Amino acid sequence: MRMNPISKLALVWLTLLGSVLVSFAELEFGHCERVVKEWADTSSSREEHPPNIDKRSLQDLLFFLHVPRTGGRTYFHCFLRKLYDNAEECPRSYDKLHFDPRKQKCKLLATHDDYSLMSKLPRERTSVMTIVRDPVARVLSTYEFSVEVAARFLVHPNLTSATRMSGRIRKNNVISTLDIWPWKYLVPWMREDLFARRDARKLKGVVIIEDDNPYDMEEMLMPLHKYLDTPTAHDIIHNGATFQIAGLTNNSRLSEAHEVRHCVQKYRNLGEPVLQVAKRRLDSMLYVGLTEEHRESASLFANVVGSQVLSQLVTSNATAKTETTKSEASVTVSESGSDKSEIQNGTSEVASNKIEAKSGNMTVKTLMEVYEGCITHLRKSQGTRRVNSLKRISPANFTRGTRTRVPNVVIQQIKSLNNLDVELYKYAKEIFVKEHELVSKKMVSTSKRSIVDLHNVFGEMEGEKLWKFVSVALMLLLLFLLFLFVNARRRITSKVKI
């Protein structure tokens, strides 16, 4: 079959166009490859942890890099706020910082900021900690929390009213969820969607919802499978832990972060250098916890981080006592002011726990007891708030049981979209196991040392000292036996007389 000239010309143009597109794609991939490699090389060349400093030693500043929906709020309120005073927290923790921390005398920085914040911190005087969660559970929790917070605004008659009210709250210098990354993007987006669906239901009149699966209730809220495939989810949620620890979120302080992140999102095989940087940073951290290993993680934190903070408090208290002797009058004034503050907060559990910690009386054991009591109260209040929020989109409701309703195909979709986080989580588990074994061995070694010390005390009692000790012990034993014998004879004699 012969082709006419027009068909031949069209074929030639299509061939040329295909070649141009292929060349353009190759050029774009090559550009992305160079961008990612340059960023990775630069990140590797910087010393993640100075070689002369032990990473297990707590430095002057503790930077809690809080990956969202990993249980970090519990650690912040039930561990860190028991160990550090409000004055020791870096200003506006959790919000994007607008100051140079090197000019501040703060000791605790807790924030959703990514690792790029380290460029503003004194690296040699900063310890970093984080918590990592199974990617599937983290993504589901992010979806649920976005819906929960957005649903709170449904008390307003319309979106305009809700937006205006949230603006007023933020003007009053109150840090709300809408000020915090990533919720300042996710919540308004979900809020707009909930109001649009509510308006659509009003127009339809009576709406009967037959399916009770909250992850696929399109009449009420955005279905999970659609949520996962939105540009917002791709940019902020998927592989979020890896990008946050690598310092490449859309909240990053690095000028190249946006381009690197989008190159990795477009070309899957370019993610490996980013993953390796994130792994090295986990290696350099003082503490890496796991959400799924809740109790073991809490115990590890108390023994690795908590014990060092408490030890520093004992040292600082000793120094303070020395200074008190030198300048007793000036300290008395400040102490009286402190007493007033504590009296005003006498009913506060947080205040009483801080008093115990600051006095040097708190131990790792009591810290764990305080933590257990705190999380019980915190979970109860969070549960109540969630129930009240989700009432506004009933029958949609999220519980541990409802997660079993998520289809396996959606679970696999989450794993595929979060391939870097899946690998990072596996690596975090390896680090956790090693650190847990190390701390366990250290605790056993300490116990053995105590027993050895006790043996040494008796071992030093050689010769005459040991003989005197044994003689005194035998004499006391003989006196005790004699007492028992005399007492028994008296009882027998009294019975005979009767």
XYZ file of N, CA, C and O in Angstrom, residues 135-322:
752
model
N 4.892 3.692 57.522
C 4.343 4.645 56.549
C 2.841 4.511 56.304
O 2.151 5.527 56.140
N 2.327 3.291 56.265
C 0.890 3.106 56.028
C 0.092 3.733 57.159
O -0.870 4.488 56.931
N 0.482 3.439 58.402
C -0.219 3.992 59.571
C -0.091 5.516 59.613
O -1.045 6.222 59.972
N 1.077 6.038 59.232
C 1.282 7.498 59.260
C 0.390 8.204 58.245
O -0.218 9.240 58.544
N 0.289 7.642 57.049
C -0.540 8.251 56.003
C -2.019 8.207 56.396
O -2.741 9.201 56.241
N -2.476 7.064 56.915
C -3.872 6.946 57.351
C -4.170 7.940 58.469
O -5.215 8.586 58.485
N -3.236 8.059 59.407
C -3.418 8.979 60.527
C -3.439 10.428 60.047
O -4.190 11.257 60.584
N -2.626 10.745 59.039
C -2.607 12.101 58.481
C -3.954 12.438 57.842
O -4.483 13.542 58.034
N -4.492 11.492 57.101
C -5.812 11.671 56.477
C -6.874 11.888 57.550
O -7.684 12.827 57.470
N -6.878 11.037 58.570
C -7.885 11.111 59.638
C -7.798 12.436 60.396
O -8.824 13.067 60.689
N -6.579 12.863 60.704
C -6.409 14.098 61.481
C -6.796 15.322 60.652
O -7.368 16.276 61.178
N -6.493 15.295 59.362
C -6.880 16.401 58.482
C -8.398 16.567 58.486
O -8.918 17.681 58.575
N -9.107 15.429 58.396
C -10.573 15.453 58.416
C -11.082 15.913 59.777
O -11.988 16.757 59.859
N -10.479 15.380 60.851
C -10.932 15.711 62.210
C -10.842 17.211 62.485
O -11.807 17.823 62.968
N -9.697 17.808 62.187
C -9.504 19.235 62.465
C -10.388 20.089 61.558
O -10.997 21.066 62.003
N -10.478 19.715 60.287
C -11.313 20.471 59.348
C -12.784 20.415 59.757
O -13.524 21.397 59.593
N -13.216 19.278 60.301
C -14.619 19.108 60.701
C -15.011 20.040 61.843
O -16.196 20.358 62.006
N -14.047 20.481 62.632
C -14.357 21.399 63.741
C -14.962 22.703 63.232
O -15.721 23.358 63.932
N -14.622 23.092 62.015
C -15.101 24.352 61.456
C -16.526 24.264 60.928
O -17.111 25.281 60.550
N -17.080 23.057 60.872
C -18.439 22.895 60.357
C -19.504 23.459 61.290
O -20.691 23.445 60.963
N -19.113 23.961 62.459
C -20.067 24.653 63.340
C -20.492 25.979 62.712
O -21.530 26.542 63.078
N -19.685 26.475 61.768
C -19.989 27.749 61.104
C -20.977 27.521 59.960
O -21.008 26.451 59.351
N -21.771 28.530 59.639
C -22.790 28.373 58.589
C -22.213 28.213 57.190
O -22.817 27.591 56.333
N -21.017 28.766 56.975
C -20.417 28.652 55.649
C -18.890 28.795 55.740
O -18.335 29.119 56.801
N -18.211 28.552 54.618
C -16.748 28.578 54.585
C -16.199 29.968 54.870
O -15.176 30.112 55.545
N -16.875 30.991 54.400
C -16.417 32.367 54.622
C -16.358 32.684 56.108
O -15.378 33.261 56.605
N -17.407 32.307 56.818
C -17.460 32.538 58.267
C -16.358 31.768 58.982
O -15.700 32.297 59.889
N -16.141 30.523 58.582
C -15.109 29.692 59.210
C -13.719 30.275 58.983
O -12.890 30.322 59.903
N -13.474 30.739 57.757
C -12.165 31.309 57.427
C -11.921 32.601 58.206
O -10.816 32.833 58.717
N -12.972 33.422 58.326
C -12.843 34.684 59.061
C -12.539 34.426 60.543
O -11.697 35.087 61.136
N -13.234 33.444 61.121
C -13.035 33.139 62.539
C -11.634 32.596 62.810
O -10.996 32.967 63.788
N -11.142 31.727 61.944
C -9.795 31.184 62.134
C -8.755 32.287 62.022
O -7.741 32.278 62.718
N -9.019 33.284 61.196
C -8.116 34.432 61.078
C -8.073 35.246 62.346
O -7.019 35.731 62.761
N -9.229 35.396 63.017
C -9.275 36.145 64.282
C -8.473 35.433 65.366
O -7.759 36.054 66.144
N -8.602 34.119 65.405
C -7.876 33.334 66.419
C -6.383 33.526 66.246
O -5.642 33.724 67.203
N -5.911 33.514 65.028
C -4.482 33.623 64.758
C -3.953 35.021 65.044
O -2.784 35.200 65.341
N -4.814 36.021 64.987
C -4.378 37.391 65.281
C -4.139 37.608 66.771
O -3.445 38.511 67.170
N -4.744 36.763 67.604
C -4.608 36.927 69.050
C -3.352 36.278 69.613
O -3.289 35.956 70.793
N -2.350 36.058 68.746
C -1.066 35.478 69.154
C -1.208 34.090 69.770
O -0.410 33.694 70.614
N -2.248 33.359 69.373
C -2.431 31.984 69.823
C -1.983 31.077 68.693
O -2.468 31.192 67.566
N -1.035 30.178 68.988
C -0.554 29.267 67.957
C -1.572 28.150 67.799
O -1.760 27.323 68.680
N -2.270 28.128 66.676
C -3.271 27.105 66.408
C -2.704 26.074 65.441
O -1.596 26.225 64.915
N -3.485 25.032 65.201
C -3.068 23.996 64.262
C -2.801 24.589 62.881
O -1.938 24.108 62.141
N -3.530 25.653 62.534
C -3.379 26.270 61.215
C -2.063 27.028 61.055
O -1.731 27.472 59.953
N -1.310 27.193 62.150
C -0.003 27.857 62.067
C 1.127 26.850 61.846
O 2.255 27.241 61.573
N 0.811 25.583 62.009
C 1.851 24.562 62.070
C 1.931 23.777 60.764
O 0.913 23.346 60.231
N 3.148 23.605 60.260
C 3.350 22.759 59.095
C 3.174 21.305 59.520
O 3.636 20.922 60.580
N 2.534 20.444 58.719
C 1.943 20.663 57.395
C 0.456 21.024 57.439
O -0.177 21.163 56.412
N -0.080 21.160 58.664
C -1.525 21.355 58.805
C -1.982 22.696 58.246
O -3.152 22.847 57.883
N -1.075 23.668 58.162
C -1.470 24.960 57.611
C -1.803 24.841 56.118
O -2.425 25.741 55.544
N -1.390 23.722 55.482
C -1.769 23.439 54.099
C -2.908 22.416 54.026
O -3.850 22.578 53.256
N -2.794 21.363 54.814
C -3.734 20.241 54.708
C -5.122 20.559 55.256
O -6.131 20.142 54.670
N -5.191 21.265 56.392
C -6.495 21.524 57.020
C -7.361 22.475 56.197
O -8.533 22.173 55.941
N -6.862 23.642 55.739
C -7.706 24.512 54.904
C -8.181 23.812 53.629
O -9.318 24.014 53.187
N -7.329 22.993 53.042
C -7.692 22.238 51.833
C -8.846 21.271 52.130
O -9.842 21.227 51.405
N -8.725 20.509 53.221
C -9.777 19.570 53.603
C -11.034 20.303 54.078
O -12.161 19.865 53.822
N -10.856 21.429 54.745
C -11.993 22.224 55.224
C -12.840 22.705 54.044
O -14.085 22.610 54.078
N -12.181 23.192 53.003
C -12.898 23.644 51.811
C -13.688 22.496 51.181
O -14.830 22.665 50.749
N -13.074 21.312 51.172
C -13.742 20.146 50.594
C -14.970 19.736 51.416
O -16.027 19.419 50.848
N -14.867 19.757 52.748
C -15.994 19.372 53.615
C -17.175 20.329 53.452
O -18.336 19.902 53.407
N -16.883 21.621 53.367
C -17.958 22.600 53.190
C -18.628 22.422 51.825
O -19.859 22.540 51.705
N -17.839 22.141 50.785
C -18.399 21.940 49.440
C -19.330 20.729 49.423
O -20.419 20.778 48.820
N -18.948 19.669 50.104
C -19.784 18.452 50.145
C -21.044 18.689 50.991
O -22.111 18.155 50.686
N -20.897 19.468 52.066
C -22.081 19.773 52.880
C -23.086 20.608 52.085
O -24.299 20.359 52.136
N -22.579 21.582 51.337
C -23.459 22.402 50.501
C -24.158 21.557 49.440
O -25.340 21.768 49.130
N -23.419 20.583 48.871
C -24.000 19.706 47.849
C -25.117 18.847 48.443
O -26.147 18.615 47.791
N -24.918 18.394 49.690
C -25.956 17.575 50.346
C -27.213 18.400 50.601
O -28.333 17.905 50.481
N -27.032 19.660 50.958
C -28.192 20.532 51.209
C -29.011 20.730 49.939
O -30.247 20.778 49.988
N -28.320 20.849 48.818
C -29.022 21.029 47.550
C -29.805 19.777 47.148
O -30.898 19.861 46.574
N -29.250 18.620 47.463
C -29.911 17.357 47.126
C -31.093 17.067 48.038
O -31.999 16.328 47.676
N -31.059 17.620 49.225
C -32.107 17.312 50.201
C -31.705 16.132 51.057
O -30.605 16.116 51.621
N -32.552 15.122 51.161
C -32.249 13.943 51.984
C -31.225 13.074 51.260
O -31.412 12.697 50.099
N -30.129 12.769 51.954
C -29.070 11.924 51.391
C -28.945 10.670 52.244
O -28.711 10.750 53.451
N -29.125 9.521 51.632
C -29.013 8.243 52.340
C -27.629 7.659 52.065
O -27.269 7.411 50.912
N -26.862 7.438 53.140
C -25.518 6.875 53.008
C -25.575 5.405 53.420
O -25.794 5.082 54.590
N -25.403 4.534 52.451
C -25.534 3.101 52.714
C -24.239 2.480 53.213
O -24.254 1.624 54.094
N -23.111 2.889 52.663
C -21.826 2.307 53.056
C -21.326 2.955 54.344
O -21.332 4.179 54.484
N -20.902 2.121 55.313
C -20.417 2.666 56.584
C -18.894 2.712 56.642
O -18.310 2.829 57.725
N -18.246 2.615 55.480
C -16.787 2.700 55.429
C -16.389 4.177 55.392
O -16.586 4.855 54.385
N -15.797 4.728 56.485
C -15.479 6.168 56.531
C -14.400 6.582 55.529
O -14.255 7.770 55.234
N -13.645 5.611 54.997
C -12.578 5.931 54.046
C -13.105 6.002 52.613
O -12.356 6.333 51.694
N -14.379 5.679 52.437
C -14.963 5.734 51.098
C -16.419 6.211 51.190
O -17.331 5.555 50.715
N -16.590 7.370 51.830
C -17.920 7.933 52.052
C -18.001 9.263 51.308
O -17.934 10.349 51.897
N -18.120 9.164 49.986
C -17.950 10.331 49.113
C -18.963 11.439 49.369
O -18.668 12.614 49.145
N -20.141 11.101 49.843
C -21.149 12.130 50.119
C -20.726 13.039 51.280
O -21.115 14.208 51.339
N -19.900 12.498 52.191
C -19.512 13.230 53.398
C -18.132 13.883 53.295
O -17.938 15.016 53.714
N -17.164 13.137 52.747
C -15.787 13.633 52.722
C -15.028 13.023 51.552
O -15.480 12.058 50.928
N -13.873 13.567 51.274
C -13.040 13.098 50.177
C -12.601 11.660 50.447
O -11.969 11.389 51.459
N -12.904 10.716 49.547
C -12.482 9.326 49.748
C -10.966 9.203 49.827
O -10.235 9.968 49.170
N -10.504 8.253 50.598
C -9.071 8.079 50.818
C -8.317 7.853 49.509
O -7.246 8.439 49.298
N -8.844 7.002 48.620
C -8.112 6.669 47.386
C -7.948 7.899 46.489
O -6.953 8.015 45.752
N -8.877 8.854 46.560
C -8.751 10.096 45.790
C -7.780 11.056 46.492
O -7.015 11.774 45.841
N -7.854 11.082 47.809
C -6.971 11.921 48.625
C -5.507 11.592 48.337
O -4.657 12.486 48.218
N -5.206 10.286 48.204
C -3.826 9.844 48.018
C -3.240 10.304 46.687
O -2.023 10.448 46.564
N -4.097 10.535 45.697
C -3.612 10.835 44.353
C -3.695 12.318 44.002
O -3.588 12.694 42.837
N -3.892 13.172 45.011
C -3.967 14.616 44.760
C -2.558 15.227 44.738
O -1.633 14.695 45.363
N -2.368 16.342 44.046
C -1.058 17.025 44.045
C -0.593 17.399 45.454
O 0.609 17.344 45.758
N -1.535 17.787 46.313
C -1.176 18.174 47.687
C -0.582 16.992 48.445
O 0.426 17.134 49.154
N -1.217 15.830 48.306
C -0.703 14.636 48.991
C 0.671 14.251 48.453
O 1.571 13.883 49.219
N 0.855 14.332 47.144
C 2.154 13.989 46.542
C 3.244 14.939 47.026
O 4.397 14.527 47.227
N 2.896 16.198 47.209
C 3.902 17.200 47.564
C 4.248 17.206 49.052
O 5.379 17.493 49.435
N 3.262 16.859 49.903
C 3.466 17.016 51.349
C 3.490 15.696 52.116
O 4.299 15.515 53.026
N 2.614 14.755 51.743
C 2.414 13.566 52.573
C 3.314 12.393 52.188
O 4.003 11.823 53.046
N 3.320 12.039 50.901
C 4.047 10.837 50.477
C 5.556 10.998 50.652
O 6.133 12.021 50.264
N 6.161 9.972 51.263
C 7.594 9.988 51.612
C 7.929 11.181 52.504
O 9.060 11.691 52.504
N 6.942 11.608 53.272
C 7.102 12.797 54.127
C 8.192 12.675 55.164
O 8.905 13.644 55.449
N 8.344 11.483 55.763
C 9.374 11.301 56.803
C 10.767 11.432 56.192
O 11.654 12.084 56.754
N 10.974 10.810 55.029
C 12.284 10.874 54.366
C 12.626 12.307 53.968
O 13.742 12.789 54.213
N 11.664 12.995 53.360
C 11.917 14.383 52.941
C 12.146 15.298 54.145
O 12.959 16.221 54.085
N 11.454 15.045 55.255
C 11.619 15.901 56.430
C 12.992 15.696 57.062
O 13.667 16.656 57.443
N 13.420 14.444 57.174
C 14.741 14.163 57.764
C 15.862 14.559 56.805
O 16.958 14.929 57.242
N 15.567 14.533 55.509
C 16.562 14.981 54.523
C 16.590 16.503 54.398
O 17.527 17.063 53.840
N 15.543 17.176 54.925
C 15.486 18.643 54.858
C 14.958 19.154 53.534
O 15.365 20.228 53.072
N 14.014 18.396 52.915
C 13.550 18.738 51.562
C 12.046 18.959 51.477
O 11.461 18.823 50.394
N 11.383 19.298 52.565
C 9.941 19.538 52.517
C 9.653 20.886 51.848
O 10.577 21.662 51.567
N 8.361 21.170 51.640
C 8.015 22.480 51.081
C 8.106 23.575 52.144
O 7.744 24.712 51.899
N 8.614 23.203 53.322
C 8.848 24.156 54.407
C 10.351 24.333 54.648
O 10.771 24.900 55.649
N 11.160 23.824 53.709
C 12.613 23.796 53.877
C 13.234 25.181 53.752
O 12.699 26.073 53.091
N 14.395 25.327 54.388
C 15.170 26.562 54.294
C 16.195 26.499 53.161
O 16.922 27.449 52.924
N 16.275 25.354 52.473
C 17.214 25.197 51.373
C 16.591 25.699 50.076
O 15.464 25.328 49.736
N 17.326 26.507 49.355
C 16.797 27.073 48.098
C 16.578 25.991 47.043
O 15.681 26.103 46.202
N 17.381 24.912 47.095
C 17.273 23.855 46.087
C 16.282 22.756 46.477
O 16.063 21.814 45.712
N 15.665 22.871 47.650
C 14.797 21.805 48.164
C 13.637 21.491 47.230
O 13.331 20.319 46.966
N 12.981 22.522 46.720
C 11.813 22.325 45.857
C 12.182 21.544 44.603
O 11.494 20.577 44.227
N 13.287 21.915 43.967
C 13.691 21.252 42.721
C 14.119 19.810 42.976
O 13.745 18.894 42.223
N 14.880 19.593 44.038
C 15.330 18.228 44.370
C 14.125 17.332 44.658
O 14.032 16.203 44.149
N 13.202 17.843 45.461
C 12.019 17.043 45.833
C 11.199 16.669 44.596
O 10.777 15.520 44.441
N 10.991 17.622 43.715
C 10.179 17.354 42.530
C 10.885 16.438 41.533
O 10.230 15.654 40.833
N 12.193 16.505 41.476
C 12.943 15.571 40.626
C 12.792 14.136 41.141
O 12.602 13.198 40.361
N 12.868 13.982 42.447
C 12.720 12.656 43.053
C 11.295 12.141 42.871
O 11.070 10.942 42.647
N 10.323 13.032 42.985
C 8.932 12.630 42.794
C 8.643 12.240 41.343
O 7.836 11.345 41.084
N 9.331 12.865 40.410
C 9.098 12.578 38.999
C 9.861 11.342 38.539
O 9.335 10.526 37.756
N 11.096 11.189 39.032
C 11.933 10.048 38.637
C 12.232 9.212 39.885
O 13.102 9.553 40.685
N 11.502 8.123 40.007
C 11.546 7.286 41.207
C 12.951 6.802 41.567
O 13.332 6.754 42.736
N 13.757 6.465 40.526
C 15.088 5.911 40.805
C 16.075 6.949 41.322
O 17.200 6.609 41.707
N 15.693 8.237 41.334
C 16.565 9.274 41.887
C 16.381 9.425 43.399
O 17.033 10.257 44.029
N 15.501 8.619 43.973
C 15.240 8.728 45.406
C 16.320 8.106 46.287
O 16.428 8.443 47.472
N 17.136 7.228 45.724
C 18.137 6.517 46.531
C 19.133 7.456 47.224
O 19.416 7.286 48.414
N 19.704 8.471 46.536
C 20.630 9.384 47.234
C 19.957 10.122 48.401
O 20.582 10.341 49.440
N 18.680 10.497 48.223
C 17.947 11.175 49.297
C 17.756 10.230 50.479
O 17.919 10.622 51.646
N 17.412 8.975 50.183
C 17.233 7.967 51.238
C 18.527 7.760 52.022
O 18.504 7.656 53.255
N 19.665 7.717 51.320
C 20.948 7.500 51.996
C 21.304 8.666 52.925
O 21.838 8.460 54.015
N 20.996 9.886 52.494
C 21.238 11.057 53.347
C 20.370 10.964 54.606
O 20.840 11.205 55.724
N 19.094 10.606 54.428
C 18.176 10.477 55.567
C 18.657 9.397 56.534
O 18.585 9.562 57.757
N 19.164 8.290 56.002
C 19.668 7.198 56.853
C 20.868 7.657 57.677
O 20.976 7.359 58.864
N 21.796 8.383 57.015
C 22.977 8.868 57.738
C 22.579 9.821 58.861
O 23.197 9.823 59.931
N 21.555 10.602 58.614
C 21.116 11.544 59.645
C 20.465 10.814 60.815
O 20.620 11.225 61.968
N 19.736 9.747 60.534
C 19.205 8.925 61.624
C 20.339 8.340 62.448
O 20.265 8.286 63.682
N 21.398 7.904 61.756
C 22.565 7.334 62.448
C 23.203 8.325 63.410
O 23.752 7.939 64.443
N 23.166 9.610 63.044
C 23.854 10.627 63.842
C 23.013 11.141 65.020
O 23.503 11.922 65.824
N 21.753 10.703 65.095
C 20.854 11.250 66.124
C 21.064 10.628 67.490
O 21.464 9.465 67.619
N 20.759 11.413 68.505
C 20.852 10.957 69.890
C 19.827 9.873 70.181
O 20.107 8.900 70.893
N 18.633 10.027 69.603
C 17.542 9.077 69.892
C 16.641 8.946 68.673
O 16.272 9.935 68.043
N 16.295 7.695 68.344
C 15.324 7.399 67.277
C 14.289 6.444 67.868
O 14.615 5.308 68.218
N 13.063 6.910 67.995
C 11.996 6.083 68.549
C 11.095 5.531 67.456
O 11.125 5.995 66.317
N 10.288 4.537 67.825
C 9.328 3.940 66.905
C 7.933 4.042 67.502
O 7.723 3.655 68.654
N 6.988 4.541 66.725
C 5.618 4.682 67.212
C 5.024 3.333 67.584
O 4.341 3.196 68.605
N 5.287 2.319 66.772
C 4.696 0.993 67.000
C 5.264 0.322 68.246
O 4.580 -0.492 68.870
N 6.510 0.624 68.602
C 7.127 0.060 69.819
C 7.006 1.104 70.929
O 8.001 1.604 71.452
N 5.772 1.412 71.302
C 5.508 2.530 72.193
C 6.215 2.400 73.540
O 6.977 3.279 73.957
N 5.962 1.301 74.252
C 6.511 1.158 75.604
C 8.037 1.069 75.595
O 8.717 1.708 76.408
N 8.573 0.277 74.656
C 10.030 0.127 74.581
C 10.689 1.452 74.179
O 11.765 1.789 74.674
N 10.036 2.201 73.294
C 10.576 3.493 72.868
C 10.602 4.487 74.029
O 11.570 5.233 74.199
N 9.519 4.484 74.816
C 9.452 5.391 75.968
C 10.544 5.058 76.975
O 11.209 5.947 77.519
N 10.738 3.756 77.213
C 11.786 3.324 78.151
C 13.171 3.715 77.641
O 14.028 4.179 78.409
N 13.376 3.552 76.331
C 14.669 3.914 75.741
C 14.905 5.417 75.865
O 16.011 5.859 76.210
N 13.858 6.216 75.607
C 13.992 7.673 75.738
C 14.353 8.050 77.175
O 15.236 8.883 77.399
N 13.664 7.460 78.143
C 13.914 7.789 79.548
C 15.352 7.474 79.942
O 15.976 8.231 80.694
N 15.879 6.363 79.424
C 17.241 5.948 79.784
C 18.324 6.657 78.983
O 19.423 6.856 79.492
N 18.012 7.037 77.730
C 19.030 7.676 76.883
C 19.008 9.193 77.040
O 20.042 9.817 77.280
N 17.829 9.797 76.908
C 17.707 11.258 76.963
C 17.352 11.729 78.369
O 18.025 12.597 78.936
N 16.290 11.156 78.933
C 15.819 11.587 80.248
C 16.885 11.509 81.324
O 17.037 12.440 82.132
N 17.634 10.417 81.354
C 18.665 10.248 82.379
C 19.725 11.333 82.296
O 20.226 11.816 83.325
N 20.081 11.746 81.062
C 21.114 12.781 80.901
C 20.592 14.162 81.300
O 21.336 14.957 81.892
N 19.321 14.442 80.982
C 18.740 15.735 81.404
C 18.696 15.800 82.924
O 19.059 16.819 83.530
N 18.265 14.702 83.557
C 18.195 14.656 85.030
C 19.581 14.775 85.651
O 19.754 15.432 86.678
N 20.563 14.158 85.016
C 21.940 14.249 85.505
C 22.458 15.686 85.427
O 23.125 16.174 86.348
N 22.115 16.378 84.328
C 22.510 17.775 84.187
C 21.838 18.656 85.236
O 22.433 19.611 85.742
N 20.595 18.312 85.593
C 19.868 19.074 86.610
C 20.535 18.938 87.968
O 20.641 19.900 88.725
N 20.981 17.709 88.285
C 21.675 17.480 89.558
C 22.947 18.317 89.617
O 23.259 18.957 90.625
N 23.694 18.329 88.485
C 24.931 19.108 88.420
C 24.656 20.599 88.562
O 25.349 21.306 89.302
N 23.623 21.081 87.862
C 23.288 22.508 87.920
C 22.796 22.900 89.308
O 23.074 24.000 89.792
N 22.080 21.990 89.983
C 21.618 22.259 91.347
C 22.792 22.379 92.310
O 22.788 23.207 93.211
N 23.799 21.503 92.094
C 24.986 21.554 92.949
C 25.722 22.873 92.760
O 26.185 23.499 93.710
N 25.802 23.311 91.493
C 26.444 24.592 91.184
C 25.661 25.745 91.803
O 26.228 26.690 92.356
N 24.329 25.636 91.723
C 23.466 26.689 92.279
C 23.641 26.811 93.786
O 23.635 27.903 94.349
N 23.797 25.663 94.474
C 23.993 25.677 95.922
C 25.288 26.372 96.288
O 25.379 27.109 97.260
N 26.330 26.126 95.468
C 27.626 26.775 95.712
C 27.499 28.282 95.569
O 28.015 29.060 96.369
